[in-house]
PDB file of C-alpha atoms in Angstrom:
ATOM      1  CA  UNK A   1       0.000   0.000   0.000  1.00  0.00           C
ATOM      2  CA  UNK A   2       1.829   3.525  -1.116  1.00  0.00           C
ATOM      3  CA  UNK A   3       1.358   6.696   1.414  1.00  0.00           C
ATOM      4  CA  UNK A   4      -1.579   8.456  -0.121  1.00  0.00           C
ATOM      5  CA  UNK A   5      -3.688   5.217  -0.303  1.00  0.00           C
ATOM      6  CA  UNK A   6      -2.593   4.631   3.378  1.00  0.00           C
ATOM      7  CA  UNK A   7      -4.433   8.418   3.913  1.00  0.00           C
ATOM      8  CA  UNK A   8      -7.488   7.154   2.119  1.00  0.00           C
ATOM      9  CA  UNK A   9      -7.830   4.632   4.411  1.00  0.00           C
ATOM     10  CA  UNK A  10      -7.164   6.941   7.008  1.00  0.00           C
ATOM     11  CA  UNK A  11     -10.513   8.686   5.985  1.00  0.00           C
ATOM     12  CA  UNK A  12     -12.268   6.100   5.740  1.00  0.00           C
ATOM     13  CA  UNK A  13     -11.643   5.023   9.416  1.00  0.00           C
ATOM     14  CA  UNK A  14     -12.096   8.254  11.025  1.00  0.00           C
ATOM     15  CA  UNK A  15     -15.581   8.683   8.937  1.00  0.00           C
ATOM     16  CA  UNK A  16     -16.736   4.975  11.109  1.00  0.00           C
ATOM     17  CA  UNK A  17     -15.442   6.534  14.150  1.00  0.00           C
ATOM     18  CA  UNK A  18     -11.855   5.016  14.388  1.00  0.00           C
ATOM     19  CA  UNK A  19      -9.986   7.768  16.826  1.00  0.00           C
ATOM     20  CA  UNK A  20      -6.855   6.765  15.909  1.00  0.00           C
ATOM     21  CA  UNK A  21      -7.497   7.572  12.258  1.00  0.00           C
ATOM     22  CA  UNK A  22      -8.818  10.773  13.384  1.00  0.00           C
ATOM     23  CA  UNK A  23      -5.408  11.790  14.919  1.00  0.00           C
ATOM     24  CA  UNK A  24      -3.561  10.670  12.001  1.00  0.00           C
ATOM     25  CA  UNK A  25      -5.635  11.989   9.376  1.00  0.00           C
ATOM     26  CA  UNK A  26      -5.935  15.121  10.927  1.00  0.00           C
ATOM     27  CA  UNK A  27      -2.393  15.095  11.430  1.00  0.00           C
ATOM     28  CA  UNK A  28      -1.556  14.862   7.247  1.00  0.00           C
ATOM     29  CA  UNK A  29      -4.345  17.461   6.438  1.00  0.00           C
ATOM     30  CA  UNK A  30      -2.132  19.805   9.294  1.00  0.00           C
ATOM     31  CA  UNK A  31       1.177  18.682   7.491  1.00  0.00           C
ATOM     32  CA  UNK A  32       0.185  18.538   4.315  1.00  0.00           C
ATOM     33  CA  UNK A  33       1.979  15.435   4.045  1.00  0.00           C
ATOM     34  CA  UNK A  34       0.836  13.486   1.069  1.00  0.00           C
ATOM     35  CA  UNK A  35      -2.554  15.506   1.459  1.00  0.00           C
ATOM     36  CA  UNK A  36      -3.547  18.702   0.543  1.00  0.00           C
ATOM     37  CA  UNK A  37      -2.554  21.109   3.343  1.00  0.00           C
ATOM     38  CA  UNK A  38      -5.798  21.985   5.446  1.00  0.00           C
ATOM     39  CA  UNK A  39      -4.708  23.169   8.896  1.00  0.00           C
ATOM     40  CA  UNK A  40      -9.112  24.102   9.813  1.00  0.00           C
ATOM     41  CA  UNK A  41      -9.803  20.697   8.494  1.00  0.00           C
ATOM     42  CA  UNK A  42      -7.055  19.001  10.215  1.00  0.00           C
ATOM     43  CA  UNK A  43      -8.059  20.623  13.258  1.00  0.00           C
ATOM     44  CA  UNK A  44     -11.316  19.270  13.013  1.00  0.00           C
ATOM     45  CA  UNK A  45     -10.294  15.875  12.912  1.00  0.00           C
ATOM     46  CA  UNK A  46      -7.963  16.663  16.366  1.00  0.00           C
ATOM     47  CA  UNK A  47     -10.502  17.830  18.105  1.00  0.00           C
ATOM     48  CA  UNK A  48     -13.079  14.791  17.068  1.00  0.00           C
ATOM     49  CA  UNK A  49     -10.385  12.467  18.293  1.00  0.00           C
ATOM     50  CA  UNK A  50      -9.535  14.388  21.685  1.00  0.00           C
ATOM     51  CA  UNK A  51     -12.909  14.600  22.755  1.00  0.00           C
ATOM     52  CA  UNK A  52     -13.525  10.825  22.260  1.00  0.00           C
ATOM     53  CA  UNK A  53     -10.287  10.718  24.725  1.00  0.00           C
ATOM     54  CA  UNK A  54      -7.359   9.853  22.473  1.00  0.00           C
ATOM     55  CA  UNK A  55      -4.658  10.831  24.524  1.00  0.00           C
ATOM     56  CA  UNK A  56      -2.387  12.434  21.902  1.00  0.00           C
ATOM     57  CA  UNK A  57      -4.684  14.020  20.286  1.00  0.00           C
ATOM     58  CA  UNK A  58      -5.254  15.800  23.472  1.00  0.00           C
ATOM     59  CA  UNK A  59      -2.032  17.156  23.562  1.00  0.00           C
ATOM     60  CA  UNK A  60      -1.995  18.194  19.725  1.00  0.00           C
ATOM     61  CA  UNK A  61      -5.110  20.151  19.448  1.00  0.00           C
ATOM     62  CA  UNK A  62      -3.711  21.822  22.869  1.00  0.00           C
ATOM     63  CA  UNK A  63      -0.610  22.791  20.487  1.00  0.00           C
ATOM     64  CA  UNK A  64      -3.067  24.151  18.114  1.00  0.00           C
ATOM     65  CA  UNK A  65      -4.748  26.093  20.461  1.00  0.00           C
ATOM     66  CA  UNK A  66      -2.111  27.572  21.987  1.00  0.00           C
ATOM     67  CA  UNK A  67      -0.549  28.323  18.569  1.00  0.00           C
ATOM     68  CA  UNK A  68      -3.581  29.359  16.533  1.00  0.00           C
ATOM     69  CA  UNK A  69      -3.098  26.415  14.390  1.00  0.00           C
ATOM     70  CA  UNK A  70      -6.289  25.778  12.338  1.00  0.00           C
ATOM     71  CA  UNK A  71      -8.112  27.436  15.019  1.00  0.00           C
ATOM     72  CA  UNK A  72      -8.603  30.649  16.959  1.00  0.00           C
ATOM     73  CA  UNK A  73      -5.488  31.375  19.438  1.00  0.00           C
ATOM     74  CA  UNK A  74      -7.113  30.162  23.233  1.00  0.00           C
ATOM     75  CA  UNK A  75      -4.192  29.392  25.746  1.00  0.00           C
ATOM     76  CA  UNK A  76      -6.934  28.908  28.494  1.00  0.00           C
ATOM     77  CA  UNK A  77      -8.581  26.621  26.572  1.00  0.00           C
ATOM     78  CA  UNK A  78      -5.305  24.823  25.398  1.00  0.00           C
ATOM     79  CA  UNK A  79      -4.452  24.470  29.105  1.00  0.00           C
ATOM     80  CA  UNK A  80      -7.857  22.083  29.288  1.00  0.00           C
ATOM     81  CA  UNK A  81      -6.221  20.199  26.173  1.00  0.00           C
ATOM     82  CA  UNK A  82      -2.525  19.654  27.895  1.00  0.00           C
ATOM     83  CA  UNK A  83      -4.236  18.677  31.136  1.00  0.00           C
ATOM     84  CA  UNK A  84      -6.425  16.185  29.534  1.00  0.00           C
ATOM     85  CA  UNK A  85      -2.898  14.341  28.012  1.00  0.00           C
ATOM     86  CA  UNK A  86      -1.234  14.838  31.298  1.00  0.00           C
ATOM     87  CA  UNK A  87      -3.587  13.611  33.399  1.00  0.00           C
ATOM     88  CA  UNK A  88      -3.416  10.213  31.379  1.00  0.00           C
ATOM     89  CA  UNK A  89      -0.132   9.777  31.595  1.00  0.00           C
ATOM     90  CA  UNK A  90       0.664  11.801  28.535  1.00  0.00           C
ATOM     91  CA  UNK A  91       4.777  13.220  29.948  1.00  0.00           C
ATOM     92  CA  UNK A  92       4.857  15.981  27.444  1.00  0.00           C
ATOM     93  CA  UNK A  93       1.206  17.014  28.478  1.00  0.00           C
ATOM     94  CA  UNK A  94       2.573  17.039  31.964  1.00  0.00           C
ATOM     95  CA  UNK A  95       5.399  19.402  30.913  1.00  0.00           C
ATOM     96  CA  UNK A  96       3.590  21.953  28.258  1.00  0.00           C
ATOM     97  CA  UNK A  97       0.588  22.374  30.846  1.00  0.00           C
ATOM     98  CA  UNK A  98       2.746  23.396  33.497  1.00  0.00           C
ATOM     99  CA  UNK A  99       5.361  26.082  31.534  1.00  0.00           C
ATOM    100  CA  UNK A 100       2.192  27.303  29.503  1.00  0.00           C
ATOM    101  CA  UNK A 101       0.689  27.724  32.918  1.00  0.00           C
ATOM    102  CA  UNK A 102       3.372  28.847  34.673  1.00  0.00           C
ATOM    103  CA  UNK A 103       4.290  31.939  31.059  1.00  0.00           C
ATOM    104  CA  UNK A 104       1.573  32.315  29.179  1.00  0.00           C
ATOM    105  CA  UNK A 105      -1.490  32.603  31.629  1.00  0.00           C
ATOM    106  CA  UNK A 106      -2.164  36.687  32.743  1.00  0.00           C
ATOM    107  CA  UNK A 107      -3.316  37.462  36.319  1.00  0.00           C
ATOM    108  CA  UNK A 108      -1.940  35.440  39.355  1.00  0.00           C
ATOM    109  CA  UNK A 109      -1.052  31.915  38.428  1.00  0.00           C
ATOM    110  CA  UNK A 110      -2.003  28.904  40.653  1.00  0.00           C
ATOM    111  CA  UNK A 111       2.197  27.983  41.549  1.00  0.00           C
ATOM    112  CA  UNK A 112       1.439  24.459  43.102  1.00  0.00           C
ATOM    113  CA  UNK A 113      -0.168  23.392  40.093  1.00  0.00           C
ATOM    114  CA  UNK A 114       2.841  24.335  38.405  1.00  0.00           C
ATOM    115  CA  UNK A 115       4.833  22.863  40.351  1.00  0.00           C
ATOM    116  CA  UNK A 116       2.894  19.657  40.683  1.00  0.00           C
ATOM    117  CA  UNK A 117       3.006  18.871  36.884  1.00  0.00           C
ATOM    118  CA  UNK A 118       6.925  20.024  36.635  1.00  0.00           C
ATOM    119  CA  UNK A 119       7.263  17.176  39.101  1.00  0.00           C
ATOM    120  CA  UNK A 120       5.040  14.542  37.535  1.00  0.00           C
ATOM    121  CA  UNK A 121       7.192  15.355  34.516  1.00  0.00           C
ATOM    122  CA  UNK A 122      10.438  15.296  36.608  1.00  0.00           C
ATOM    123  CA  UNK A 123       9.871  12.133  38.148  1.00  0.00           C
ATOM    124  CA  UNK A 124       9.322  10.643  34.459  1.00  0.00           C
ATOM    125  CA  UNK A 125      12.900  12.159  33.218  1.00  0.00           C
ATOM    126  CA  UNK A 126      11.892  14.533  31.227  1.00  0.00           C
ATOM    127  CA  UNK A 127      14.803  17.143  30.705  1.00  0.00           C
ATOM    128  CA  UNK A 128      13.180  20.293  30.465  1.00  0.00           C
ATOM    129  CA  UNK A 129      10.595  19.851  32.805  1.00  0.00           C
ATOM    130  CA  UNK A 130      13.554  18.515  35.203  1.00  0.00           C
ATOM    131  CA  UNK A 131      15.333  21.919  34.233  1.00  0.00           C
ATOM    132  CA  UNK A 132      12.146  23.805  34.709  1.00  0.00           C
ATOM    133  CA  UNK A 133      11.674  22.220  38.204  1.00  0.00           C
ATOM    134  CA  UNK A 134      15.053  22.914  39.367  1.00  0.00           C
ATOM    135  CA  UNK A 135      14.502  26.917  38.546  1.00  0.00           C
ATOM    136  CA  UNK A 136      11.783  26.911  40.807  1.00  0.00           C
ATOM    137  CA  UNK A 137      13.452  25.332  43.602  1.00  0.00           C
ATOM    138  CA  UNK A 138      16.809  27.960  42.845  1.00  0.00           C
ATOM    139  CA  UNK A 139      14.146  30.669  42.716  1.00  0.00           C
ATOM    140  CA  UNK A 140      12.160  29.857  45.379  1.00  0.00           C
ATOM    141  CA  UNK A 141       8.807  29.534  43.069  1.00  0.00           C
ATOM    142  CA  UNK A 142       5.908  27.496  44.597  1.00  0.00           C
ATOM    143  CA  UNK A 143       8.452  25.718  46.702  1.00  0.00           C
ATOM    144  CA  UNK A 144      10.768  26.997  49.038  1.00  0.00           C
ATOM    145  CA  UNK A 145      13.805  28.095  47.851  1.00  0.00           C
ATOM    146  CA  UNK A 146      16.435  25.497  48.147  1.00  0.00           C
ATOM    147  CA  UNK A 147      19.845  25.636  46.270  1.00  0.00           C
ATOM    148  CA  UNK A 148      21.131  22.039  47.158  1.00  0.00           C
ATOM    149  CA  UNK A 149      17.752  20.464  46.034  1.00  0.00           C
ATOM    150  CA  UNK A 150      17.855  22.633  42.849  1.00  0.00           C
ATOM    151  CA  UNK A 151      21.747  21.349  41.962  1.00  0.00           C
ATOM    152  CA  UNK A 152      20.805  17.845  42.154  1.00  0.00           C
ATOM    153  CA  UNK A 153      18.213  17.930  39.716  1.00  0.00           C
ATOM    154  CA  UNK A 154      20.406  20.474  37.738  1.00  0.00           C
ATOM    155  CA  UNK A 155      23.287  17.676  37.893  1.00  0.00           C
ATOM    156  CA  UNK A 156      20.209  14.918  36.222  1.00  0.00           C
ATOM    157  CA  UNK A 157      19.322  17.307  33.342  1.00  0.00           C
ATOM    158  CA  UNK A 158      23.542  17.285  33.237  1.00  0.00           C
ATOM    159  CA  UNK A 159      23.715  13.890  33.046  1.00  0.00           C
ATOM    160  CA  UNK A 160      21.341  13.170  30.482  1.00  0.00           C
ATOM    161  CA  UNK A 161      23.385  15.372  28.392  1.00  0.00           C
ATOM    162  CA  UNK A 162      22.028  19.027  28.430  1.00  0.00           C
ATOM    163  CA  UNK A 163      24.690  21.682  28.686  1.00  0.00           C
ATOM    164  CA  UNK A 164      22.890  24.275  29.672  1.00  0.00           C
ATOM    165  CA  UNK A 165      22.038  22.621  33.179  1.00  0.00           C
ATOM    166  CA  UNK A 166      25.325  21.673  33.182  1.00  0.00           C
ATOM    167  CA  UNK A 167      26.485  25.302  32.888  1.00  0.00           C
ATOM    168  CA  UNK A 168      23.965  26.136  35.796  1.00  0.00           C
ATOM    169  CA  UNK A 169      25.158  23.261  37.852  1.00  0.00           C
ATOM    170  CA  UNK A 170      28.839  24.544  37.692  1.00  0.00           C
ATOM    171  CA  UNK A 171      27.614  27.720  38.728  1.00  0.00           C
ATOM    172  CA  UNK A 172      25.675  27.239  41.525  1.00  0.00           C
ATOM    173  CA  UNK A 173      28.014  24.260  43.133  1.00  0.00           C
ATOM    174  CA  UNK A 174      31.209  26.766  43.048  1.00  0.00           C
ATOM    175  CA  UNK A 175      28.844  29.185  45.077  1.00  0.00           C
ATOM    176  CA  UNK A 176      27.887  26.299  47.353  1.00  0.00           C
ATOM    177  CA  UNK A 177      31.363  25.311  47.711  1.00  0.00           C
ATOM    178  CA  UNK A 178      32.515  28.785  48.824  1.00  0.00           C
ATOM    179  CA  UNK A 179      29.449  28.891  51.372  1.00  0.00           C
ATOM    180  CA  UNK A 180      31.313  26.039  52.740  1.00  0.00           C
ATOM    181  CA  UNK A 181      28.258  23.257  52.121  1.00  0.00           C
ATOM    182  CA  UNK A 182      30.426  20.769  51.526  1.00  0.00           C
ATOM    183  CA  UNK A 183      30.477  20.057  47.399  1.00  0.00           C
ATOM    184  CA  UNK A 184      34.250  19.171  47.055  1.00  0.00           C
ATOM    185  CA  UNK A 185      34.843  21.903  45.024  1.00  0.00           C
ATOM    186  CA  UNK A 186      34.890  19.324  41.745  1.00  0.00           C
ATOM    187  CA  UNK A 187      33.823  20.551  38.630  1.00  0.00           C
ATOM    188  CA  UNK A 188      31.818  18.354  36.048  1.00  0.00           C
ATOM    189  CA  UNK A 189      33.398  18.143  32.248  1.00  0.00           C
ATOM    190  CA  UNK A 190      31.093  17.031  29.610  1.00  0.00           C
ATOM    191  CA  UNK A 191      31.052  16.599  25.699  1.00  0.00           C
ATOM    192  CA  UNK A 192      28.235  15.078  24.433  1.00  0.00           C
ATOM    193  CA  UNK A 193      27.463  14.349  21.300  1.00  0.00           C
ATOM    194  CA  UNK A 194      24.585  16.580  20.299  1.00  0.00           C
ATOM    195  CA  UNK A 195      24.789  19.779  22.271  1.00  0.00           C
ATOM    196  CA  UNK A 196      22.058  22.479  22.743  1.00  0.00           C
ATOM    197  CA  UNK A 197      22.390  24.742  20.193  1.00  0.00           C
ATOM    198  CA  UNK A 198      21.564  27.388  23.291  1.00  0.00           C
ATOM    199  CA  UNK A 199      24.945  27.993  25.190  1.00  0.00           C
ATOM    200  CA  UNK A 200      24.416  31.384  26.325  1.00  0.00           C
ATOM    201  CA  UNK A 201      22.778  30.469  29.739  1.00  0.00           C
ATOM    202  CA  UNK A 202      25.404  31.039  32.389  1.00  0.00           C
ATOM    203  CA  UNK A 203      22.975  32.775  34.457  1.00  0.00           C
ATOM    204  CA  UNK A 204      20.406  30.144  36.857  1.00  0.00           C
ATOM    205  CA  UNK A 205      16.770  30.962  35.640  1.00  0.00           C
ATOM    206  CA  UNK A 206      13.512  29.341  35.047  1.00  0.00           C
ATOM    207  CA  UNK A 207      14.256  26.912  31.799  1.00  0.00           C
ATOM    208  CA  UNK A 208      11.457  26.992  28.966  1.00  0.00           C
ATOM    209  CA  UNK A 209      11.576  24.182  26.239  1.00  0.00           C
ATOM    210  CA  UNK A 210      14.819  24.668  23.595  1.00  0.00           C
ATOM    211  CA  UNK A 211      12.427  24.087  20.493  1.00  0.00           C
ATOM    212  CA  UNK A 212       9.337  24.887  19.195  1.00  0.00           C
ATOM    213  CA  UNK A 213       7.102  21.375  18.466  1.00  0.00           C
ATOM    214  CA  UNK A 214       7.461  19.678  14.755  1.00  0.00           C
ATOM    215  CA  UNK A 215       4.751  17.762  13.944  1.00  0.00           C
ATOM    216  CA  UNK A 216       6.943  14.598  12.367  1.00  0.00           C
ATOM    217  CA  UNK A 217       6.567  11.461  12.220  1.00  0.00           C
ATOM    218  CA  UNK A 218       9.339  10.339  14.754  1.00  0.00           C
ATOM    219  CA  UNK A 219       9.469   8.735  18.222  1.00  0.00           C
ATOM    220  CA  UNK A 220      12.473  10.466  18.978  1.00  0.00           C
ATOM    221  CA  UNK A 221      11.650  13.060  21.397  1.00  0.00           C
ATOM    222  CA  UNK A 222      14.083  16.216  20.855  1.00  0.00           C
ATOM    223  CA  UNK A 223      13.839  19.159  22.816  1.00  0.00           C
ATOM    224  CA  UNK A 224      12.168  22.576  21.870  1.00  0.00           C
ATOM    225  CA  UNK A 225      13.061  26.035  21.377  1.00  0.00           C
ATOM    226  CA  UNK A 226      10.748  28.238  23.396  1.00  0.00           C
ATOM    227  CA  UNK A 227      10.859  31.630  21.723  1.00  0.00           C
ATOM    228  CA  UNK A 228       9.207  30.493  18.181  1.00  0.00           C
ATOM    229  CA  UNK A 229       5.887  29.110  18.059  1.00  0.00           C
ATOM    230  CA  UNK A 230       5.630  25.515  16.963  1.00  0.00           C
ATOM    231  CA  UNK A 231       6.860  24.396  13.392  1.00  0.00           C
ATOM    232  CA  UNK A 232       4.422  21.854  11.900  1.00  0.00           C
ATOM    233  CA  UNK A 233       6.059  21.208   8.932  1.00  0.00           C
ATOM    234  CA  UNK A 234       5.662  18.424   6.168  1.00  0.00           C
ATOM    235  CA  UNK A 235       7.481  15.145   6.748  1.00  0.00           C
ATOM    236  CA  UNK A 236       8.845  12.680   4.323  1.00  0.00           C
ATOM    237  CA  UNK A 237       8.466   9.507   7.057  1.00  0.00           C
ATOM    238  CA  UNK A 238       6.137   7.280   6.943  1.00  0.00           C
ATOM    239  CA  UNK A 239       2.522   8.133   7.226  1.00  0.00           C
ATOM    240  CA  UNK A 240       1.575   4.870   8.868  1.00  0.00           C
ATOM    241  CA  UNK A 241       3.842   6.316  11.611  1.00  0.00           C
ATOM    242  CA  UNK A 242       2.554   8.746  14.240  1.00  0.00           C
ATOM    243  CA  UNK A 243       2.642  12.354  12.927  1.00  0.00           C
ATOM    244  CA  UNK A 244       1.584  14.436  15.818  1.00  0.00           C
ATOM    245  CA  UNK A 245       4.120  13.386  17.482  1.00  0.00           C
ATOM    246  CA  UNK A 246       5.851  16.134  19.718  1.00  0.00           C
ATOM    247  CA  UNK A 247       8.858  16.711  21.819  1.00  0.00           C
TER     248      UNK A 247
END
């Protein structure tokens, strides 16, 4: 079966009520991959799917929401998408409905439910919401301030190979050390393989995603830039593959 009779059948699915053919359907009319580009249409199809509780789906047509995508602009009601994904387990739901929360909401912000999600994220390994979580604990934001905590998880987000915690980590363990609490005074070297293309972040603040989401058909997860909306481009994988998928 070629790509654009795999679509077809896509259709066909979604028309009998399959919600996985929804998501992916929608997905190629958003891409335009193999498909004529339709972002409204393709948001239709999302939206079918999310509120018949696919999980991803949930955490898509949040991204269009919160990006205009297909749809009207509505954060607030983006923030009902995310929190749908997280709350079934969906990591990057977890993450994306705390930061959009935590940056994007006006008037006061509810900073344990920020927190909460960061953690659920956290405690699942995701880097930036493990990044994100250890700003609030250096800052003192929903949680009490605590520097020790915060360079611990700064030293995970290290480990797993981000340099910009690892920056952070070097920083704030030399201050430790000459506040006498005991670090050893050791500093961490690391080259890894693929490093953030963001380098210039010497100074310990919240962290916000390095990318903007690609809708691709990957189940790589790569990390997003947060000062450029999301990039739903086309795709030349596999449309039998997941589309929406975002990291």
């Amino acid at each position: 079966m070629n790509k654009k009779e795999a679509i077809k059948y896509y259709k066909m699915a979604a028309s009998k009520g399959n919600i996985d053919a929804m998501h992916r359907y929608g997905s190629q009319l958003i891409t335009g991959n193999y498909i004529k580009k339709n972002e409204k249409e393709g948001a239709k199809y999302i939206r079918n799917a999310a509120n018949k509780k696919h999980v991803e789906a949930n955490f898509d047509y949040g991204h269009l929401l919160n990006n205009g995508i297909g749809v009207q602009k509505n954060t607030n009601e983006a923030l009902k998408y995310y929190k749908n994904a997280a709350d079934n387990g969906f990591v990057k739901g977890m993450f994306y409905y705390a930061h959009t929360l935590q940056n994007e909401i006006k008037g006061a912000v509810n900073k344990r439910e920020v927190i909460k999600y960061y953690k659920l994220a956290t405690d699942k390994g995701y880097i930036d919401a493990i990044k994100s979580y250890a700003g609030c604990l250096l800052n003192g934001y929903g949680v009490p301030l605590d520097k020790k905590e915060a360079v611990k998880y700064y030293k995970i987000a290290a480990d797993k190979g981000d340099k910009d915690s690892l920056a952070i980590y070097n920083k704030i363990k030399s201050e430790l050390d000459n506040a006498n609490y005991g670090f050893g005074g050791k500093t961490l070297n690391f080259s890894p393989q693929n490093e953030s293309n963001n380098s210039n972040s010497n100074v310990p603040k919240q962290q916000k995603p390095k990318n903007s989401p690609n809708f691709h058909n990957s189940n790589v997860p790569k990390q997003q830039e947060p000062a450029n909306p999301p990039n739903f481009h086309n795709s030349n994988d596999r449309p039998e593959g997941r589309t929406l998928t975002f990291s």
